[in-house]
């Protein structure tokens, strides 16, 4: 007799799983999960939807065609994290039934993405490392490389991402340490605190069309803060809507479960099978994964750090590198204040670059994301190829 799905013990990491995963290092993987993004030219709505719904960024450089024509770039361009919508950067083959959690991405951007571009992506696993920590007795970090090329065969961006693989709670070896936060429930905001957040949104600074010159930047300069929150289920659903690819619904979801049965989670209270990503908006499933409650998609915070940096550098700045790492879960009800500081200036081939340390801090005083950005700025004195 087949064991009902709700009674099955969740998978644990085994040596055989690790051996299989490591055998895939260096193999270019099939990415049909992201079809048909590969086969379609990027439309204005793709960039605008991502910037506004996924990031909450109303910079007209991403959305206003007339504004884009007058800009340094001569057209609308995409935000520096837009390529998450072409390929998620999640490169985590093998380890069936083991929960995946986004850990961060290191972006290297070479060319802007414009309306009409057709971007294709190739992905391969580059490393598999077993670790243990305070939150998990045993976990695996899978690192993957994604290369994005445009229709002319030019390398647009390279992303290197980390994915944490942690057994689910029903395995008996899932994440630990969040029990008190689960008991405390969601954060309760006062009207005065909400008013403070409202004012911060209204006062958000964006450099825009006015160039920020490399010559004027000083080490220690502080970036204007960007607030994100309090996080709601609407924000999370809007993030899904803003993507060019997302999880399949209804009939397509059942077909997906036929192909990947080990990734299915069945709700004990309803008996309904769902994708484990439902923990982003369902407390019960979040608890089974080991989270304190419904939580954001980690890419959201990567986008927020990108928003912080592009607000500061202005339209003529170029985010050449963006490294983002996640540390704490960002729960429904949390607010993140994104901040940054200039750490260094450099000249490379006659062009001016600025290195920025970035972070996001919640109302609990926790840093839930840290990052580093390398930004190219226009200069009054340097005479490079720009």
CSV table of C-alpha atoms in Angstrom, one decimal:
chain,number,residue,atom,x,y,z
A,1,UNK,CA,0.0,0.0,0.0
A,2,UNK,CA,1.3,3.4,-0.9
A,3,UNK,CA,2.0,5.8,2.0
A,4,UNK,CA,-0.2,8.9,1.8
A,5,UNK,CA,1.9,12.0,0.9
A,6,UNK,CA,1.1,13.7,4.2
A,7,UNK,CA,2.7,10.8,6.1
A,8,UNK,CA,5.9,10.4,4.2
A,9,UNK,CA,9.1,11.4,5.9
A,10,UNK,CA,10.9,14.3,4.1
A,11,UNK,CA,14.2,13.5,2.4
A,12,UNK,CA,17.5,13.9,4.2
A,13,UNK,CA,20.8,14.6,2.5
A,14,UNK,CA,22.7,11.5,1.8
A,15,UNK,CA,26.3,10.8,0.6
A,16,UNK,CA,24.8,9.3,-2.6
A,17,UNK,CA,22.9,12.5,-3.3
A,18,UNK,CA,26.1,14.5,-2.8
A,19,UNK,CA,28.0,12.2,-5.1
A,20,UNK,CA,25.4,12.6,-7.8
A,21,UNK,CA,25.3,16.4,-7.4
A,22,UNK,CA,29.1,16.7,-7.7
A,23,UNK,CA,29.1,14.6,-10.8
A,24,UNK,CA,27.1,17.4,-12.5
A,25,UNK,CA,29.8,20.0,-11.8
A,26,UNK,CA,30.7,21.7,-15.1
A,27,UNK,CA,27.8,20.2,-17.1
A,28,UNK,CA,25.8,22.8,-19.1
A,29,UNK,CA,22.2,22.2,-17.8
A,30,UNK,CA,18.8,22.2,-19.5
A,31,UNK,CA,17.0,25.4,-18.5
A,32,UNK,CA,13.5,24.6,-20.0
A,33,UNK,CA,11.9,25.8,-16.8
A,34,UNK,CA,12.6,29.3,-18.0
A,35,UNK,CA,11.0,28.8,-21.4
A,36,UNK,CA,9.6,30.7,-23.3
A,37,UNK,CA,11.6,33.7,-22.0
A,38,UNK,CA,14.4,32.6,-24.2
A,39,UNK,CA,12.4,32.7,-27.4
A,40,UNK,CA,10.9,36.2,-27.0
A,41,UNK,CA,12.3,39.7,-27.5
A,42,UNK,CA,12.2,42.0,-24.4
A,43,UNK,CA,9.2,44.4,-24.6
A,44,UNK,CA,8.8,47.7,-22.8
A,45,UNK,CA,6.3,46.1,-20.5
A,46,UNK,CA,8.8,43.4,-19.4
A,47,UNK,CA,11.2,46.1,-18.1
A,48,UNK,CA,8.5,48.4,-16.7
A,49,UNK,CA,6.7,45.5,-14.9
A,50,UNK,CA,9.9,44.2,-13.3
A,51,UNK,CA,11.1,47.7,-12.1
A,52,UNK,CA,7.7,48.7,-10.7
A,53,UNK,CA,6.1,45.5,-9.5
A,54,UNK,CA,9.1,43.5,-8.5
A,55,UNK,CA,11.4,46.3,-7.2
A,56,UNK,CA,9.0,49.1,-6.5
A,57,UNK,CA,11.3,51.5,-8.5
A,58,UNK,CA,9.6,54.2,-10.5
A,59,UNK,CA,12.8,55.6,-12.1
A,60,UNK,CA,11.6,56.8,-15.6
A,61,UNK,CA,14.9,55.4,-17.1
A,62,UNK,CA,13.3,52.0,-16.8
A,63,UNK,CA,9.8,52.9,-18.1
A,64,UNK,CA,9.5,56.2,-20.0
A,65,UNK,CA,10.6,55.9,-23.6
A,66,UNK,CA,10.9,59.6,-24.2
A,67,UNK,CA,12.9,60.1,-21.0
A,68,UNK,CA,15.1,57.2,-22.1
A,69,UNK,CA,15.8,58.8,-25.5
A,70,UNK,CA,17.0,61.9,-23.7
A,71,UNK,CA,19.2,60.0,-21.3
A,72,UNK,CA,22.9,59.1,-21.5
A,73,UNK,CA,21.9,55.7,-22.9
A,74,UNK,CA,19.6,57.0,-25.7
A,75,UNK,CA,16.8,54.6,-24.8
A,76,UNK,CA,15.0,52.9,-21.9
A,77,UNK,CA,17.3,50.3,-20.3
A,78,UNK,CA,16.7,47.6,-17.7
A,79,UNK,CA,17.7,47.7,-14.1
A,80,UNK,CA,20.9,45.9,-13.2
A,81,UNK,CA,19.0,42.9,-11.8
A,82,UNK,CA,16.5,42.5,-14.6
A,83,UNK,CA,18.1,39.3,-15.9
A,84,UNK,CA,16.7,37.4,-12.9
A,85,UNK,CA,13.6,37.4,-15.1
A,86,UNK,CA,15.3,35.5,-17.9
A,87,UNK,CA,17.1,33.0,-15.7
A,88,UNK,CA,16.6,32.9,-11.9
A,89,UNK,CA,20.3,32.1,-11.3
A,90,UNK,CA,19.1,29.1,-9.2
A,91,UNK,CA,21.6,26.3,-10.3
A,92,UNK,CA,20.9,23.4,-7.9
A,93,UNK,CA,20.6,20.1,-9.7
A,94,UNK,CA,20.3,16.8,-7.8
A,95,UNK,CA,19.4,16.5,-4.1
A,96,UNK,CA,15.8,15.7,-4.8
A,97,UNK,CA,13.3,16.6,-2.1
A,98,UNK,CA,15.8,18.9,-0.3
A,99,UNK,CA,14.6,22.4,0.1
A,100,UNK,CA,16.5,25.1,-1.8
A,101,UNK,CA,17.0,28.6,-0.3
A,102,UNK,CA,18.6,31.5,-2.2
A,103,UNK,CA,21.8,32.6,-0.7
A,104,UNK,CA,23.0,35.5,-2.9
A,105,UNK,CA,24.4,36.4,-6.3
A,106,UNK,CA,27.5,38.0,-7.7
A,107,UNK,CA,26.7,39.9,-10.9
A,108,UNK,CA,29.2,41.1,-13.5
A,109,UNK,CA,27.4,43.4,-16.0
A,110,UNK,CA,29.0,44.2,-19.3
A,111,UNK,CA,26.3,45.6,-21.5
A,112,UNK,CA,22.9,47.2,-20.9
A,113,UNK,CA,19.7,45.3,-21.6
A,114,UNK,CA,17.4,47.2,-24.0
A,115,UNK,CA,13.9,46.8,-25.5
A,116,UNK,CA,14.1,44.4,-28.4
A,117,UNK,CA,17.0,42.4,-27.0
A,118,UNK,CA,16.7,38.6,-27.0
A,119,UNK,CA,18.6,37.2,-24.1
A,120,UNK,CA,19.6,33.5,-23.8
A,121,UNK,CA,21.2,32.0,-20.8
A,122,UNK,CA,23.5,29.0,-20.2
A,123,UNK,CA,24.0,27.6,-16.7
A,124,UNK,CA,26.3,25.1,-15.1
A,125,UNK,CA,27.1,24.0,-11.6
A,126,UNK,CA,30.6,25.0,-10.4
A,127,UNK,CA,30.8,23.8,-6.8
A,128,UNK,CA,29.1,21.7,-4.2
A,129,UNK,CA,30.2,22.3,-0.6
A,130,UNK,CA,28.9,20.6,2.6
A,131,UNK,CA,28.5,22.7,5.7
A,132,UNK,CA,26.9,23.0,9.1
A,133,UNK,CA,25.9,26.0,11.1
A,134,UNK,CA,23.8,27.4,13.9
A,135,UNK,CA,20.6,27.2,11.8
A,136,UNK,CA,21.1,23.7,10.2
A,137,UNK,CA,22.9,20.6,11.4
A,138,UNK,CA,23.8,19.7,7.8
A,139,UNK,CA,23.4,21.7,4.6
A,140,UNK,CA,24.9,21.9,1.2
A,141,UNK,CA,25.8,25.0,-0.8
A,142,UNK,CA,25.6,24.7,-4.5
A,143,UNK,CA,27.2,27.4,-6.6
A,144,UNK,CA,26.3,27.9,-10.2
A,145,UNK,CA,27.4,30.1,-13.1
A,146,UNK,CA,24.9,31.7,-15.5
A,147,UNK,CA,26.0,33.4,-18.7
A,148,UNK,CA,23.6,35.8,-20.5
A,149,UNK,CA,24.1,36.6,-24.2
A,150,UNK,CA,22.1,38.8,-26.4
A,151,UNK,CA,21.0,38.2,-30.0
A,152,UNK,CA,24.4,39.4,-31.4
A,153,UNK,CA,26.2,36.8,-29.3
A,154,UNK,CA,27.6,39.4,-26.9
A,155,UNK,CA,28.1,38.5,-23.3
A,156,UNK,CA,25.7,40.9,-21.4
A,157,UNK,CA,26.1,39.6,-17.8
A,158,UNK,CA,27.6,36.8,-15.8
A,159,UNK,CA,26.0,35.7,-12.5
A,160,UNK,CA,27.4,33.4,-9.9
A,161,UNK,CA,24.8,32.4,-7.4
A,162,UNK,CA,24.7,30.3,-4.1
A,163,UNK,CA,21.8,28.1,-3.3
A,164,UNK,CA,21.5,26.5,0.2
A,165,UNK,CA,20.0,23.0,0.3
A,166,UNK,CA,18.5,22.2,3.7
A,167,UNK,CA,16.3,19.2,4.6
A,168,UNK,CA,12.7,20.1,5.5
A,169,UNK,CA,11.4,19.9,9.0
A,170,UNK,CA,9.7,16.5,8.5
A,171,UNK,CA,13.1,14.9,7.9
A,172,UNK,CA,14.0,15.6,11.5
A,173,UNK,CA,17.1,17.6,10.4
A,174,UNK,CA,15.7,20.9,9.1
A,175,UNK,CA,16.5,24.5,10.1
A,176,UNK,CA,16.4,25.3,13.8
A,177,UNK,CA,16.6,28.4,16.0
A,178,UNK,CA,13.5,30.3,14.9
A,179,UNK,CA,11.1,28.8,17.4
A,180,UNK,CA,10.8,31.9,19.5
A,181,UNK,CA,10.2,34.1,16.5
A,182,UNK,CA,7.4,31.8,15.4
A,183,UNK,CA,5.9,32.1,18.9
A,184,UNK,CA,6.1,35.9,18.9
A,185,UNK,CA,4.2,36.1,15.7
A,186,UNK,CA,4.3,39.0,13.2
A,187,UNK,CA,5.7,42.4,14.1
A,188,UNK,CA,3.0,44.9,15.3
A,189,UNK,CA,3.5,48.4,13.9
A,190,UNK,CA,2.2,51.6,15.6
A,191,UNK,CA,0.6,54.4,13.6
A,192,UNK,CA,3.6,56.6,14.4
A,193,UNK,CA,6.0,54.0,13.0
A,194,UNK,CA,4.0,53.7,9.8
A,195,UNK,CA,4.0,57.5,9.5
A,196,UNK,CA,7.8,57.4,9.7
A,197,UNK,CA,7.9,54.9,6.8
A,198,UNK,CA,5.4,56.9,4.8
A,199,UNK,CA,7.6,60.0,5.1
A,200,UNK,CA,10.7,58.0,4.1
A,201,UNK,CA,9.0,56.8,0.9
A,202,UNK,CA,7.9,60.4,0.0
A,203,UNK,CA,11.4,61.7,0.7
A,204,UNK,CA,13.3,59.0,-1.4
A,205,UNK,CA,16.1,60.6,-3.3
A,206,UNK,CA,17.0,59.8,-6.9
A,207,UNK,CA,19.9,61.4,-8.7
A,208,UNK,CA,18.2,60.9,-12.1
A,209,UNK,CA,19.4,62.8,-15.1
A,210,UNK,CA,21.9,65.0,-13.2
A,211,UNK,CA,25.3,63.3,-13.5
A,212,UNK,CA,27.1,62.2,-10.4
A,213,UNK,CA,30.8,62.8,-11.3
A,214,UNK,CA,33.5,60.5,-10.1
A,215,UNK,CA,35.6,63.6,-9.3
A,216,UNK,CA,33.1,64.8,-6.6
A,217,UNK,CA,32.7,61.5,-4.8
A,218,UNK,CA,34.6,61.1,-1.5
A,219,UNK,CA,35.4,57.9,0.5
A,220,UNK,CA,33.0,57.7,3.4
A,221,UNK,CA,30.1,59.4,1.5
A,222,UNK,CA,26.8,57.9,2.7
A,223,UNK,CA,24.1,56.9,0.2
A,224,UNK,CA,20.5,58.1,0.8
A,225,UNK,CA,18.5,55.4,2.5
A,226,UNK,CA,15.8,53.5,0.6
A,227,UNK,CA,13.0,51.9,2.7
A,228,UNK,CA,11.3,48.7,1.7
A,229,UNK,CA,8.3,47.6,3.8
A,230,UNK,CA,6.4,46.7,5.8
A,231,UNK,CA,6.5,43.6,3.6
A,232,UNK,CA,3.0,42.3,2.8
A,233,UNK,CA,1.7,39.3,0.8
A,234,UNK,CA,0.7,41.8,-1.9
A,235,UNK,CA,4.3,42.8,-2.2
A,236,UNK,CA,5.4,39.2,-2.6
A,237,UNK,CA,2.6,38.5,-5.2
A,238,UNK,CA,3.6,41.7,-7.1
A,239,UNK,CA,7.1,40.4,-7.2
A,240,UNK,CA,5.9,37.2,-8.9
A,241,UNK,CA,3.8,39.2,-11.3
A,242,UNK,CA,6.8,41.3,-12.3
A,243,UNK,CA,8.8,38.3,-13.5
A,244,UNK,CA,8.9,37.0,-17.0
A,245,UNK,CA,8.8,33.5,-15.6
A,246,UNK,CA,7.3,32.1,-12.5
A,247,UNK,CA,5.8,28.9,-11.0
A,248,UNK,CA,3.2,27.0,-13.0
A,249,UNK,CA,-0.5,27.1,-11.8
A,250,UNK,CA,-3.4,24.7,-11.8
A,251,UNK,CA,-3.1,22.0,-14.6
A,252,UNK,CA,0.5,23.1,-15.3
A,253,UNK,CA,1.3,22.7,-11.6
A,254,UNK,CA,0.1,19.1,-11.6
A,255,UNK,CA,2.1,18.4,-14.7
A,256,UNK,CA,5.2,19.8,-13.0
A,257,UNK,CA,4.6,17.5,-10.0
A,258,UNK,CA,4.6,14.5,-12.4
A,259,UNK,CA,8.1,15.5,-13.6
A,260,UNK,CA,9.4,16.4,-10.1
A,261,UNK,CA,7.4,14.5,-7.4
A,262,UNK,CA,10.1,14.8,-4.8
A,263,UNK,CA,9.7,18.6,-4.8
A,264,UNK,CA,6.0,18.5,-3.8
A,265,UNK,CA,4.9,19.6,-0.4
A,266,UNK,CA,1.5,18.4,0.8
A,267,UNK,CA,-0.3,20.5,3.4
A,268,UNK,CA,-1.2,18.4,6.5
A,269,UNK,CA,-4.2,20.6,7.3
A,270,UNK,CA,-5.8,20.6,3.8
A,271,UNK,CA,-4.2,17.7,1.9
A,272,UNK,CA,-3.5,19.9,-1.0
A,273,UNK,CA,-0.2,19.4,-2.9
A,274,UNK,CA,1.7,22.7,-3.6
A,275,UNK,CA,5.1,23.9,-4.7
A,276,UNK,CA,7.4,24.4,-1.7
A,277,UNK,CA,7.8,28.0,-2.8
A,278,UNK,CA,4.3,28.5,-1.3
A,279,UNK,CA,6.1,29.1,2.0
A,280,UNK,CA,6.7,32.6,0.7
A,281,UNK,CA,3.0,33.4,1.5
A,282,UNK,CA,1.8,30.5,3.7
A,283,UNK,CA,2.8,30.2,7.3
A,284,UNK,CA,2.2,26.5,7.5
A,285,UNK,CA,4.4,25.6,4.6
A,286,UNK,CA,7.0,28.2,5.8
A,287,UNK,CA,7.2,26.4,9.1
A,288,UNK,CA,7.7,23.0,7.4
A,289,UNK,CA,10.6,24.5,5.5
A,290,UNK,CA,12.0,25.8,8.8
A,291,UNK,CA,11.2,29.5,8.5
A,292,UNK,CA,9.5,31.4,11.3
A,293,UNK,CA,6.6,32.4,8.9
A,294,UNK,CA,5.9,33.5,5.4
A,295,UNK,CA,8.9,35.2,4.0
A,296,UNK,CA,10.1,37.1,0.9
A,297,UNK,CA,11.8,35.7,-2.2
A,298,UNK,CA,15.5,36.5,-1.5
A,299,UNK,CA,15.9,38.0,-5.0
A,300,UNK,CA,13.7,40.9,-3.8
A,301,UNK,CA,16.4,42.1,-1.5
A,302,UNK,CA,19.0,41.8,-4.3
A,303,UNK,CA,16.7,44.1,-6.3
A,304,UNK,CA,16.4,46.5,-3.4
A,305,UNK,CA,20.2,46.9,-3.1
A,306,UNK,CA,20.3,47.6,-6.9
A,307,UNK,CA,17.6,50.2,-6.4
A,308,UNK,CA,19.6,51.9,-3.7
A,309,UNK,CA,22.7,52.0,-5.9
A,310,UNK,CA,21.0,53.2,-9.1
A,311,UNK,CA,19.2,55.9,-7.1
A,312,UNK,CA,22.6,57.2,-5.9
A,313,UNK,CA,24.7,56.9,-9.1
A,314,UNK,CA,22.1,58.5,-11.4
A,315,UNK,CA,21.2,57.7,-15.0
A,316,UNK,CA,24.7,58.0,-16.4
A,317,UNK,CA,26.2,55.6,-13.8
A,318,UNK,CA,26.8,52.0,-14.6
A,319,UNK,CA,26.6,49.2,-12.1
A,320,UNK,CA,29.4,47.0,-13.3
A,321,UNK,CA,29.4,44.6,-10.3
A,322,UNK,CA,26.7,43.9,-7.7
A,323,UNK,CA,27.4,41.2,-5.1
A,324,UNK,CA,24.5,40.4,-2.7
A,325,UNK,CA,24.4,38.0,0.2
A,326,UNK,CA,21.4,37.1,2.4
A,327,UNK,CA,21.7,36.5,6.1
A,328,UNK,CA,18.3,36.5,7.9
A,329,UNK,CA,14.8,35.6,6.6
A,330,UNK,CA,12.8,38.7,5.7
A,331,UNK,CA,9.3,38.0,7.1
A,332,UNK,CA,5.9,39.3,6.2
A,333,UNK,CA,5.6,42.4,8.3
A,334,UNK,CA,9.3,43.3,8.3
A,335,UNK,CA,10.7,46.6,7.0
A,336,UNK,CA,14.2,46.8,5.6
A,337,UNK,CA,16.1,50.1,5.4
A,338,UNK,CA,18.7,49.8,2.6
A,339,UNK,CA,21.8,51.9,3.1
A,340,UNK,CA,25.3,52.2,1.8
A,341,UNK,CA,28.7,53.9,2.1
A,342,UNK,CA,31.5,54.7,-0.4
A,343,UNK,CA,34.5,52.6,0.5
A,344,UNK,CA,37.0,53.3,-2.3
A,345,UNK,CA,37.7,55.1,-5.6
A,346,UNK,CA,39.8,53.9,-8.4
A,347,UNK,CA,40.8,54.6,-12.0
A,348,UNK,CA,40.8,51.8,-14.6
A,349,UNK,CA,41.8,52.5,-18.2
A,350,UNK,CA,41.0,56.1,-17.8
A,351,UNK,CA,37.6,55.6,-16.3
A,352,UNK,CA,36.4,56.3,-12.7
A,353,UNK,CA,35.0,53.6,-10.5
A,354,UNK,CA,33.5,53.7,-7.0
A,355,UNK,CA,33.2,50.8,-4.6
A,356,UNK,CA,30.2,50.8,-2.3
A,357,UNK,CA,29.4,48.7,0.7
A,358,UNK,CA,25.6,48.1,1.0
A,359,UNK,CA,23.3,46.5,3.6
A,360,UNK,CA,19.7,46.2,4.7
A,361,UNK,CA,18.6,46.4,8.3
A,362,UNK,CA,15.3,45.5,9.7
A,363,UNK,CA,13.2,47.0,12.6
A,364,UNK,CA,14.8,44.3,14.8
A,365,UNK,CA,18.2,45.7,14.2
A,366,UNK,CA,19.2,42.7,12.1
A,367,UNK,CA,21.1,42.9,8.8
A,368,UNK,CA,19.2,40.7,6.5
A,369,UNK,CA,21.3,41.5,3.4
A,370,UNK,CA,24.7,42.8,2.7
A,371,UNK,CA,26.3,43.7,-0.6
A,372,UNK,CA,29.0,45.3,-2.6
A,373,UNK,CA,28.7,47.4,-5.7
A,374,UNK,CA,31.3,48.6,-8.2
A,375,UNK,CA,29.9,51.6,-10.1
A,376,UNK,CA,31.4,53.4,-13.1
A,377,UNK,CA,30.8,57.1,-13.0
A,378,UNK,CA,31.3,59.9,-15.6
A,379,UNK,CA,34.3,62.2,-14.9
A,380,UNK,CA,35.3,65.8,-15.7
A,381,UNK,CA,39.0,65.0,-15.8
A,382,UNK,CA,39.5,61.3,-16.8
A,383,UNK,CA,39.6,60.6,-20.5
A,384,UNK,CA,38.8,57.0,-20.9
A,385,UNK,CA,36.8,55.2,-23.6
A,386,UNK,CA,33.4,56.3,-22.1
